[in-house]
Amino acid sequence: MAPQQRRRARVDSARQTAYEVVHAVSVRDAYANLALAAALRDHRLDPRDAAFATELAHGTLRHRGGYDDVIGRCVDRALTKVDPAVLDVLRIGTHQLLGMRVPAHAAVATSVDLARSVAGVGPSKFVNAVLRKVAARDSDGWLAVTAPAYEDDPVGNLAARHAHPRWVVEAFLAALRGSLEETAAALEADNAAPRVTLAAWPGRSTVDELVAAGAIASRWSPHGAVLEGGDPAALAPIASRRAGVQDEGSQLVALALANAPLDGPDRRWLDLCAGPGGKAALLAGLAGERSAQLVAVERQPHRARLVADALQGNASPTLTVCADGTVPAWPAGSFDRVLVDAPCTGLGALRRRPEARWRRQPKDVAVLQDLQIRLLHSALASVRPGGLVAYVTCSPHPAETREVIAKTFAGRADVDRIDARPLLPRVPELGPGPDIQLWPHRHGTDAMYLALLRRLQ
């Protein structure tokens, strides 16, 4: 594109910010939250423009699959033949037209300016023509075209209506025991921006401090608080690394492990997959109240450094180890309580990761399940007879939850399964048991899963 063409393009900073985030996710597989934070710093937007850019970027990424379906019906070529920069401009323009209250003339005009800035005059005319076709229908009008009838294909209808891949809808439906009504509620909850939840790390800060700084005590976790607005990093307990940002569901599963009755010694705790360190920090504080020690293990060096940073300042001794959790670097039966927060698809945290639903693929599940089973066997080898193991995932997918437990139990007579629900007595609707399944639409938390196991003699 000629320099004079770029100079003629006038793009407001909020839309430019959103474009940089969406394009970084498209072409560099960037994480949206990290790309957005960097773009907001670069452009120094005021709070109003920052909020607009955030909604524009996250909304575009969240609904990308559905918007591609709409755009694909408005162009005369396969989307793979469209310049990636131009396609991202079309996605952002489509979100303004179908997902935000931006007037059509403004959505089209600003998208044309953006296309001229990033791709040139010719592509900007293409964007103008395509978005005028998109603007011919509203969101419901396009759903009438793109979504199958609910009566004929309820899963396909929910997938289109709530902007999730079909395989994710099928996984949610299986996890919710076939309830289409609850599945729809879970999908809808994924599309709502989550509140910022904080955790006061025991021995280092209190919920009262977080409340005094402007947060509200959370519903379920005695260590949690919700920040309705503002920058959490500006709060003194967060800035001084005495508290952290952590979903309430993550706090609850860690608390369940810490609160489970245990016979015999309770001196050594293990976090087998500790990165980036949020649950480790909470567990370290709880362990310290009992004069127990936490050992935190993380395979990736850069994540192990994050764990060490999170544990710095804990009152009781802790140890961070950079090691492969599937190959224990300690004698068998060394620990009294073990947490396995296993790597997973993250389908339980889609509301926080707008790009993840389109990035993950069904084939990922089988690969991760193999790793999850190996980690769980390693955890069971690491705990002493009578000790406890908590298997946790941030995914409700049955292949990453119930199937992992079933396959791990096969051929083993040395493990007992514990009803975890009584360990969270204030939290309703935890599922049929004995495991715990949290949901955004039921509890306002990420969809965390917990199975609690006891190693027998």
Short mmCIF file of C-alpha atoms in Angstrom, two decimals:
data_model
loop_
_atom_site.label_atom_id
_atom_site.label_comp_id
_atom_site.label_asym_id
_atom_site.label_seq_id
_atom_site.Cartn_x
_atom_site.Cartn_y
_atom_site.Cartn_z
CA MET A 1 0.00 0.00 0.00
CA ALA A 2 1.31 3.41 -0.89
CA PRO A 3 2.26 5.68 2.04
CA GLN A 4 -0.15 8.38 0.91
CA GLN A 5 -3.00 5.87 1.07
CA ARG A 6 -2.13 5.01 4.68
CA ARG A 7 -1.98 8.71 5.59
CA ARG A 8 -5.50 9.27 4.30
CA ALA A 9 -6.91 6.56 6.56
CA ARG A 10 -8.33 7.91 9.82
CA VAL A 11 -8.76 5.19 12.42
CA ASP A 12 -9.76 5.83 16.01
CA SER A 13 -7.46 4.33 18.61
CA ALA A 14 -10.08 2.04 20.15
CA ARG A 15 -10.79 0.26 16.86
CA GLN A 16 -7.09 0.14 16.02
CA THR A 17 -6.48 -1.48 19.42
CA ALA A 18 -9.19 -4.08 18.84
CA TYR A 19 -7.80 -4.85 15.39
CA GLU A 20 -4.29 -5.40 16.75
CA VAL A 21 -5.65 -7.89 19.29
CA VAL A 22 -7.84 -9.80 16.84
CA HIS A 23 -5.10 -9.93 14.21
CA ALA A 24 -2.47 -11.06 16.74
CA VAL A 25 -4.74 -13.96 17.71
CA SER A 26 -5.38 -14.81 14.04
CA VAL A 27 -1.86 -14.76 12.67
CA ARG A 28 0.38 -15.35 15.70
CA ASP A 29 -1.82 -17.56 17.89
CA ALA A 30 -1.52 -14.89 20.56
CA TYR A 31 -3.49 -15.09 23.79
CA ALA A 32 -6.19 -12.43 23.67
CA ASN A 33 -5.75 -11.30 27.28
CA LEU A 34 -2.02 -10.73 26.85
CA ALA A 35 -2.40 -9.08 23.43
CA LEU A 36 -5.13 -6.79 24.77
CA ALA A 37 -3.09 -5.74 27.79
CA ALA A 38 -0.14 -4.86 25.55
CA ALA A 39 -2.29 -2.95 23.05
CA LEU A 40 -4.05 -0.97 25.78
CA ARG A 41 -0.67 0.02 27.22
CA ASP A 42 0.60 1.08 23.80
CA HIS A 43 -2.42 3.23 22.93
CA ARG A 44 -3.02 4.67 26.43
CA LEU A 45 -6.78 4.76 25.97
CA ASP A 46 -9.05 6.51 28.44
CA PRO A 47 -11.37 4.18 30.42
CA ARG A 48 -14.31 4.63 28.05
CA ASP A 49 -12.31 3.84 24.90
CA ALA A 50 -10.53 0.98 26.68
CA ALA A 51 -13.89 -0.58 27.55
CA PHE A 52 -15.06 -0.18 23.94
CA ALA A 53 -11.85 -1.73 22.57
CA THR A 54 -12.11 -4.63 25.02
CA GLU A 55 -15.70 -5.44 24.07
CA LEU A 56 -14.91 -5.06 20.37
CA ALA A 57 -11.91 -7.41 20.55
CA HIS A 58 -13.38 -10.00 22.92
CA GLY A 59 -16.80 -9.99 21.26
CA THR A 60 -15.27 -10.44 17.81
CA LEU A 61 -13.11 -13.34 18.99
CA ARG A 62 -15.95 -14.94 20.97
CA HIS A 63 -18.35 -14.96 17.99
CA ARG A 64 -15.75 -15.53 15.29
CA GLY A 65 -17.14 -18.82 14.03
CA GLY A 66 -20.63 -17.43 13.55
CA TYR A 67 -19.37 -14.23 11.98
CA ASP A 68 -17.26 -16.23 9.51
CA ASP A 69 -20.41 -18.07 8.51
CA VAL A 70 -22.18 -14.76 7.85
CA ILE A 71 -19.23 -13.21 6.02
CA GLY A 72 -18.82 -16.37 3.96
CA ARG A 73 -22.34 -15.87 2.63
CA CYS A 74 -21.51 -12.28 1.60
CA VAL A 75 -18.32 -12.85 -0.41
CA ASP A 76 -17.75 -14.59 -3.71
CA ARG A 77 -14.70 -16.59 -2.63
CA ALA A 78 -13.60 -18.93 0.13
CA LEU A 79 -12.56 -17.09 3.31
CA THR A 80 -9.15 -18.76 3.03
CA LYS A 81 -8.66 -16.67 -0.12
CA VAL A 82 -9.34 -13.39 1.71
CA ASP A 83 -6.34 -11.42 2.99
CA PRO A 84 -6.12 -12.24 6.75
CA ALA A 85 -5.89 -8.55 7.62
CA VAL A 86 -9.01 -7.77 5.60
CA LEU A 87 -10.87 -10.75 7.06
CA ASP A 88 -10.15 -9.53 10.58
CA VAL A 89 -11.47 -6.08 9.66
CA LEU A 90 -14.63 -7.75 8.34
CA ARG A 91 -15.01 -9.71 11.59
CA ILE A 92 -14.65 -6.53 13.67
CA GLY A 93 -17.14 -4.71 11.45
CA THR A 94 -19.59 -7.60 11.67
CA HIS A 95 -19.42 -7.56 15.47
CA GLN A 96 -20.24 -3.86 15.48
CA LEU A 97 -23.21 -4.54 13.19
CA LEU A 98 -24.59 -7.71 14.82
CA GLY A 99 -23.24 -7.74 18.37
CA MET A 100 -23.03 -4.09 19.44
CA ARG A 101 -25.24 -1.05 19.25
CA VAL A 102 -23.07 0.75 16.72
CA PRO A 103 -25.16 2.39 13.96
CA ALA A 104 -24.69 0.66 10.62
CA HIS A 105 -23.30 3.72 8.85
CA ALA A 106 -20.68 4.19 11.58
CA ALA A 107 -19.73 0.49 11.69
CA VAL A 108 -19.24 0.38 7.91
CA ALA A 109 -17.44 3.73 7.63
CA THR A 110 -14.99 3.01 10.45
CA SER A 111 -14.29 -0.45 9.07
CA VAL A 112 -13.56 1.01 5.65
CA ASP A 113 -11.11 3.44 7.27
CA LEU A 114 -9.50 0.57 9.18
CA ALA A 115 -9.20 -1.55 6.02
CA ARG A 116 -7.63 1.36 4.15
CA SER A 117 -5.14 1.76 6.99
CA VAL A 118 -4.05 -1.86 7.22
CA ALA A 119 -4.54 -3.09 3.62
CA GLY A 120 -5.10 -0.23 1.16
CA VAL A 121 -7.78 1.46 -0.93
CA GLY A 122 -8.77 -1.57 -3.03
CA PRO A 123 -9.47 -3.84 -0.01
CA SER A 124 -11.36 -1.00 1.69
CA LYS A 125 -13.86 -0.98 -1.18
CA PHE A 126 -14.25 -4.74 -0.79
CA VAL A 127 -14.90 -4.28 2.94
CA ASN A 128 -17.49 -1.59 2.18
CA ALA A 129 -19.36 -3.90 -0.21
CA VAL A 130 -19.31 -6.93 2.10
CA LEU A 131 -20.37 -5.09 5.25
CA ARG A 132 -23.29 -3.47 3.44
CA LYS A 133 -24.52 -6.99 2.68
CA VAL A 134 -23.99 -8.01 6.32
CA ALA A 135 -25.95 -4.94 7.45
CA ALA A 136 -28.95 -6.02 5.40
CA ARG A 137 -30.03 -8.31 8.28
CA ASP A 138 -29.83 -8.02 12.05
CA SER A 139 -28.49 -10.77 14.32
CA ASP A 140 -31.80 -12.66 14.50
CA GLY A 141 -32.22 -12.34 10.76
CA TRP A 142 -28.83 -13.93 10.14
CA LEU A 143 -29.52 -16.71 12.67
CA ALA A 144 -32.64 -17.54 10.70
CA VAL A 145 -30.33 -18.14 7.73
CA THR A 146 -27.32 -19.78 9.37
CA ALA A 147 -28.78 -21.82 12.28
CA PRO A 148 -30.70 -25.07 11.79
CA ALA A 149 -34.18 -25.21 13.28
CA TYR A 150 -34.12 -26.17 16.96
CA GLU A 151 -36.75 -28.85 16.37
CA ASP A 152 -34.58 -30.53 13.70
CA ASP A 153 -31.13 -30.09 15.25
CA PRO A 154 -31.10 -28.64 18.79
CA VAL A 155 -27.34 -29.01 19.19
CA GLY A 156 -26.66 -27.24 15.89
CA ASN A 157 -29.12 -24.51 16.80
CA LEU A 158 -27.51 -23.93 20.20
CA ALA A 159 -24.04 -23.93 18.63
CA ALA A 160 -25.03 -21.21 16.15
CA ARG A 161 -27.15 -19.19 18.56
CA HIS A 162 -24.52 -19.11 21.32
CA ALA A 163 -21.38 -19.06 19.14
CA HIS A 164 -19.74 -22.32 20.23
CA PRO A 165 -18.31 -25.13 18.07
CA ARG A 166 -20.68 -28.06 17.84
CA TRP A 167 -18.28 -30.47 19.60
CA VAL A 168 -18.12 -28.15 22.62
CA VAL A 169 -21.91 -28.03 22.81
CA GLU A 170 -22.01 -31.83 22.66
CA ALA A 171 -19.46 -32.04 25.50
CA PHE A 172 -21.46 -29.64 27.68
CA LEU A 173 -24.65 -31.57 26.93
CA ALA A 174 -23.02 -34.82 28.02
CA ALA A 175 -21.60 -33.23 31.18
CA LEU A 176 -25.06 -31.87 32.03
CA ARG A 177 -26.63 -35.33 31.66
CA GLY A 178 -28.53 -34.47 28.47
CA SER A 179 -30.28 -31.30 29.63
CA LEU A 180 -30.65 -29.00 26.63
CA GLU A 181 -32.09 -26.27 28.84
CA GLU A 182 -29.06 -26.24 31.14
CA THR A 183 -26.69 -26.53 28.21
CA ALA A 184 -28.20 -23.38 26.72
CA ALA A 185 -27.76 -21.61 30.06
CA ALA A 186 -24.12 -22.74 30.28
CA LEU A 187 -23.39 -21.52 26.76
CA GLU A 188 -25.05 -18.19 27.46
CA ALA A 189 -22.97 -17.79 30.62
CA ASP A 190 -19.81 -18.32 28.56
CA ASN A 191 -20.68 -15.20 26.56
CA ALA A 192 -20.98 -12.93 29.61
CA ALA A 193 -17.90 -11.07 30.81
CA PRO A 194 -16.80 -12.60 34.14
CA ARG A 195 -16.27 -10.51 37.24
CA VAL A 196 -12.74 -10.09 38.60
CA THR A 197 -12.32 -12.32 41.65
CA LEU A 198 -9.49 -11.93 44.14
CA ALA A 199 -7.98 -14.35 46.65
CA ALA A 200 -6.52 -13.25 49.97
CA TRP A 201 -3.61 -15.58 50.61
CA PRO A 202 -3.79 -16.86 54.22
CA GLY A 203 -1.15 -15.41 56.51
CA ARG A 204 -0.34 -12.64 54.04
CA SER A 205 -3.60 -10.70 53.63
CA THR A 206 -7.29 -10.90 54.56
CA VAL A 207 -10.63 -10.50 52.83
CA ASP A 208 -11.24 -7.49 55.09
CA GLU A 209 -8.24 -5.80 53.47
CA LEU A 210 -9.63 -6.47 50.01
CA VAL A 211 -13.05 -5.16 51.06
CA ALA A 212 -11.47 -2.04 52.52
CA ALA A 213 -9.77 -1.55 49.14
CA GLY A 214 -13.12 -1.60 47.34
CA ALA A 215 -13.92 -5.28 46.72
CA ILE A 216 -16.96 -7.24 47.96
CA ALA A 217 -16.63 -10.47 49.93
CA SER A 218 -17.42 -13.41 47.64
CA ARG A 219 -20.34 -15.81 48.16
CA TRP A 220 -18.65 -19.15 48.70
CA SER A 221 -14.94 -18.84 49.39
CA PRO A 222 -13.89 -17.42 52.80
CA HIS A 223 -10.74 -16.17 51.09
CA GLY A 224 -12.40 -14.58 48.04
CA ALA A 225 -13.58 -11.09 47.10
CA VAL A 226 -15.08 -9.63 43.92
CA LEU A 227 -13.89 -6.40 42.32
CA GLU A 228 -16.74 -4.79 40.40
CA GLY A 229 -14.53 -2.30 38.56
CA GLY A 230 -11.09 -0.81 38.33
CA ASP A 231 -7.63 -2.24 38.00
CA PRO A 232 -6.96 -5.05 40.49
CA ALA A 233 -3.21 -4.43 40.22
CA ALA A 234 -3.79 -1.03 41.83
CA LEU A 235 -5.03 -2.59 45.10
CA ALA A 236 -2.37 -2.61 47.82
CA PRO A 237 -2.66 -6.34 48.71
CA ILE A 238 -2.30 -7.26 45.03
CA ALA A 239 0.50 -4.78 44.35
CA SER A 240 2.45 -6.07 47.34
CA ARG A 241 1.88 -9.71 46.22
CA ARG A 242 -0.02 -10.69 49.34
CA ALA A 243 -3.15 -11.56 47.35
CA GLY A 244 -3.89 -12.56 43.78
CA VAL A 245 -6.49 -12.60 41.03
CA GLN A 246 -8.10 -16.04 41.08
CA ASP A 247 -11.50 -17.40 40.09
CA GLU A 248 -13.64 -18.46 43.04
CA GLY A 249 -13.99 -21.98 41.60
CA SER A 250 -10.22 -22.45 41.77
CA GLN A 251 -10.29 -21.37 45.40
CA LEU A 252 -13.11 -23.81 46.21
CA VAL A 253 -11.42 -26.91 44.82
CA ALA A 254 -8.20 -26.07 46.70
CA LEU A 255 -10.20 -25.51 49.89
CA ALA A 256 -11.97 -28.85 49.46
CA LEU A 257 -8.63 -30.66 49.40
CA ALA A 258 -7.34 -28.70 52.40
CA ASN A 259 -10.52 -29.29 54.43
CA ALA A 260 -10.94 -33.02 53.74
CA PRO A 261 -10.55 -35.13 56.93
CA LEU A 262 -7.23 -36.96 57.11
CA ASP A 263 -6.02 -39.63 59.52
CA GLY A 264 -2.38 -39.56 60.52
CA PRO A 265 0.26 -36.92 59.84
CA ASP A 266 -0.56 -33.80 57.86
CA ARG A 267 2.85 -32.26 57.29
CA ARG A 268 3.69 -32.45 53.59
CA TRP A 269 1.52 -31.19 50.74
CA LEU A 270 2.25 -31.41 46.99
CA ASP A 271 0.94 -29.28 44.11
CA LEU A 272 1.91 -31.44 41.14
CA CYS A 273 1.06 -28.98 38.30
CA ALA A 274 1.54 -25.68 40.08
CA GLY A 275 1.96 -23.11 37.31
CA PRO A 276 1.23 -20.22 37.32
CA GLY A 277 0.93 -20.45 41.11
CA GLY A 278 -2.50 -19.18 42.20
CA LYS A 279 -3.68 -22.42 43.84
CA ALA A 280 -0.17 -23.02 45.19
CA ALA A 281 -0.20 -19.65 46.97
CA LEU A 282 -3.57 -20.40 48.56
CA LEU A 283 -2.55 -23.93 49.55
CA ALA A 284 0.79 -22.71 50.94
CA GLY A 285 -1.03 -20.30 53.24
CA LEU A 286 -3.47 -22.99 54.41
CA ALA A 287 -0.63 -25.47 54.92
CA GLY A 288 1.29 -22.91 56.92
CA GLU A 289 -1.62 -22.56 59.36
CA ARG A 290 -1.05 -26.25 60.21
CA SER A 291 2.74 -26.09 60.19
CA ALA A 292 2.76 -28.14 57.00
CA GLN A 293 5.07 -27.56 54.01
CA LEU A 294 3.99 -27.20 50.38
CA VAL A 295 6.12 -28.50 47.53
CA ALA A 296 5.09 -26.92 44.22
CA VAL A 297 6.09 -28.69 40.98
CA GLU A 298 5.97 -27.14 37.52
CA ARG A 299 7.49 -28.54 34.35
CA GLN A 300 7.92 -25.31 32.35
CA PRO A 301 10.79 -23.13 33.67
CA HIS A 302 9.08 -19.80 33.00
CA ARG A 303 5.94 -20.99 34.80
CA ALA A 304 8.04 -22.38 37.66
CA ARG A 305 9.45 -18.87 38.10
CA LEU A 306 5.89 -17.53 38.33
CA VAL A 307 5.14 -20.13 41.01
CA ALA A 308 8.23 -19.16 43.00
CA ASP A 309 7.21 -15.50 42.77
CA ALA A 310 3.69 -16.31 44.02
CA LEU A 311 5.07 -18.26 46.99
CA GLN A 312 7.61 -15.61 47.94
CA GLY A 313 6.57 -14.08 51.25
CA ASN A 314 4.64 -17.09 52.49
CA ALA A 315 5.10 -17.40 56.23
CA SER A 316 5.87 -21.14 56.25
CA PRO A 317 8.56 -22.94 54.24
CA THR A 318 7.76 -23.81 50.62
CA LEU A 319 9.75 -25.44 47.87
CA THR A 320 9.34 -24.88 44.13
CA VAL A 321 10.64 -27.67 41.89
CA CYS A 322 10.97 -27.49 38.09
CA ALA A 323 10.25 -31.09 37.12
CA ASP A 324 8.00 -33.36 35.07
CA GLY A 325 5.11 -34.35 37.31
CA THR A 326 4.66 -37.68 35.49
CA VAL A 327 8.17 -38.74 36.64
CA PRO A 328 8.26 -38.20 40.42
CA ALA A 329 11.57 -36.81 41.67
CA TRP A 330 10.79 -37.89 45.27
CA PRO A 331 10.28 -41.22 47.06
CA ALA A 332 6.89 -42.90 46.71
CA GLY A 333 4.38 -42.11 49.45
CA SER A 334 6.12 -38.87 50.46
CA PHE A 335 3.07 -36.62 50.79
CA ASP A 336 -0.12 -36.39 52.86
CA ARG A 337 -2.19 -34.28 50.44
CA VAL A 338 -1.64 -33.92 46.68
CA LEU A 339 -3.29 -31.57 44.18
CA VAL A 340 -3.30 -32.51 40.48
CA ASP A 341 -4.60 -29.45 38.62
CA ALA A 342 -4.10 -31.19 35.31
CA PRO A 343 -3.50 -29.49 31.94
CA CYS A 344 -6.81 -29.55 30.04
CA THR A 345 -8.71 -27.96 27.17
CA GLY A 346 -9.89 -25.13 29.42
CA LEU A 347 -13.47 -25.47 28.22
CA GLY A 348 -14.57 -24.45 31.70
CA ALA A 349 -13.03 -21.00 31.37
CA LEU A 350 -14.22 -19.96 27.91
CA ARG A 351 -15.75 -16.75 29.28
CA ARG A 352 -12.22 -15.63 30.24
CA ARG A 353 -10.53 -16.82 27.04
CA PRO A 354 -12.65 -15.62 24.11
CA GLU A 355 -10.41 -17.14 21.44
CA ALA A 356 -10.07 -20.60 23.03
CA ARG A 357 -13.33 -22.10 21.82
CA TRP A 358 -12.24 -21.77 18.17
CA ARG A 359 -8.59 -22.66 18.80
CA ARG A 360 -9.17 -25.94 20.63
CA GLN A 361 -9.96 -29.03 18.55
CA PRO A 362 -11.58 -32.37 19.46
CA LYS A 363 -8.28 -34.17 18.84
CA ASP A 364 -6.76 -32.22 21.75
CA VAL A 365 -8.97 -34.09 24.21
CA ALA A 366 -7.44 -37.53 23.62
CA VAL A 367 -3.88 -36.19 23.87
CA LEU A 368 -4.66 -34.39 27.10
CA GLN A 369 -6.54 -37.36 28.57
CA ASP A 370 -3.43 -39.53 28.26
CA LEU A 371 -1.39 -36.91 30.12
CA GLN A 372 -4.10 -36.45 32.75
CA ILE A 373 -4.18 -40.17 33.51
CA ARG A 374 -0.39 -40.37 33.80
CA LEU A 375 -0.35 -37.38 36.14
CA LEU A 376 -3.07 -38.90 38.30
CA HIS A 377 -1.19 -42.21 38.59
CA SER A 378 1.91 -40.21 39.54
CA ALA A 379 -0.05 -38.33 42.21
CA LEU A 380 -1.39 -41.59 43.66
CA ALA A 381 2.17 -42.94 43.81
CA SER A 382 3.30 -39.77 45.59
CA VAL A 383 0.73 -39.86 48.39
CA ARG A 384 1.14 -42.06 51.46
CA PRO A 385 -1.42 -44.76 52.31
CA GLY A 386 -4.35 -42.94 53.91
CA GLY A 387 -3.41 -39.70 52.14
CA LEU A 388 -5.61 -37.67 49.78
CA VAL A 389 -5.38 -36.75 46.09
CA ALA A 390 -7.52 -34.05 44.46
CA TYR A 391 -7.86 -34.38 40.69
CA VAL A 392 -8.91 -31.02 39.23
CA THR A 393 -9.57 -29.72 35.72
CA CYS A 394 -10.90 -26.44 34.40
CA SER A 395 -13.04 -28.39 31.95
CA PRO A 396 -16.41 -30.12 32.27
CA HIS A 397 -15.71 -32.38 29.25
CA PRO A 398 -16.54 -35.96 30.37
CA ALA A 399 -13.38 -37.28 28.69
CA GLU A 400 -11.29 -35.02 30.94
CA THR A 401 -13.29 -35.67 34.10
CA ARG A 402 -15.33 -38.83 34.68
CA GLU A 403 -13.49 -40.87 32.04
CA VAL A 404 -10.08 -40.01 33.51
CA ILE A 405 -11.22 -41.22 36.92
CA ALA A 406 -12.79 -44.38 35.49
CA LYS A 407 -9.71 -45.29 33.46
CA THR A 408 -7.39 -44.58 36.38
CA PHE A 409 -9.46 -46.77 38.70
CA ALA A 410 -9.47 -49.67 36.24
CA GLY A 411 -7.23 -52.41 37.62
CA ARG A 412 -6.48 -50.57 40.88
CA ALA A 413 -7.83 -51.74 44.22
CA ASP A 414 -5.73 -49.36 46.30
CA VAL A 415 -7.79 -46.21 45.77
CA ASP A 416 -11.09 -45.11 47.28
CA ARG A 417 -13.33 -42.37 45.93
CA ILE A 418 -14.66 -39.80 48.41
CA ASP A 419 -17.86 -37.77 48.22
CA ALA A 420 -16.42 -34.28 47.88
CA ARG A 421 -19.72 -32.40 48.10
CA PRO A 422 -19.93 -32.17 51.93
CA LEU A 423 -16.58 -30.35 51.88
CA LEU A 424 -18.29 -27.32 50.33
CA PRO A 425 -21.44 -27.20 52.50
CA ARG A 426 -22.45 -23.66 51.51
CA VAL A 427 -22.34 -24.30 47.77
CA PRO A 428 -25.53 -25.66 46.15
CA GLU A 429 -26.05 -27.78 43.00
CA LEU A 430 -22.68 -29.54 42.96
CA GLY A 431 -23.95 -32.41 40.83
CA PRO A 432 -24.89 -36.05 41.59
CA GLY A 433 -21.54 -36.76 43.26
CA PRO A 434 -19.28 -38.10 44.48
CA ASP A 435 -17.31 -35.56 42.45
CA ILE A 436 -17.93 -31.81 42.29
CA GLN A 437 -18.79 -29.96 39.09
CA LEU A 438 -19.02 -26.17 39.25
CA TRP A 439 -20.61 -24.12 36.44
CA PRO A 440 -20.70 -20.44 35.45
CA HIS A 441 -24.49 -20.49 35.08
CA ARG A 442 -25.04 -22.18 38.48
CA HIS A 443 -22.30 -20.72 40.65
CA GLY A 444 -20.81 -17.77 38.78
CA THR A 445 -17.45 -19.57 38.76
CA ASP A 446 -15.41 -21.27 36.09
CA ALA A 447 -16.59 -24.83 35.35
CA MET A 448 -14.11 -26.53 37.69
CA TYR A 449 -14.25 -30.28 38.26
CA LEU A 450 -12.94 -32.02 41.40
CA ALA A 451 -12.59 -35.72 42.20
CA LEU A 452 -11.22 -36.54 45.66
CA LEU A 453 -9.43 -39.85 46.13
CA ARG A 454 -7.92 -41.62 49.11
CA ARG A 455 -4.94 -43.97 48.80
CA LEU A 456 -5.71 -47.19 50.71
CA GLN A 457 -3.25 -49.31 52.67
#
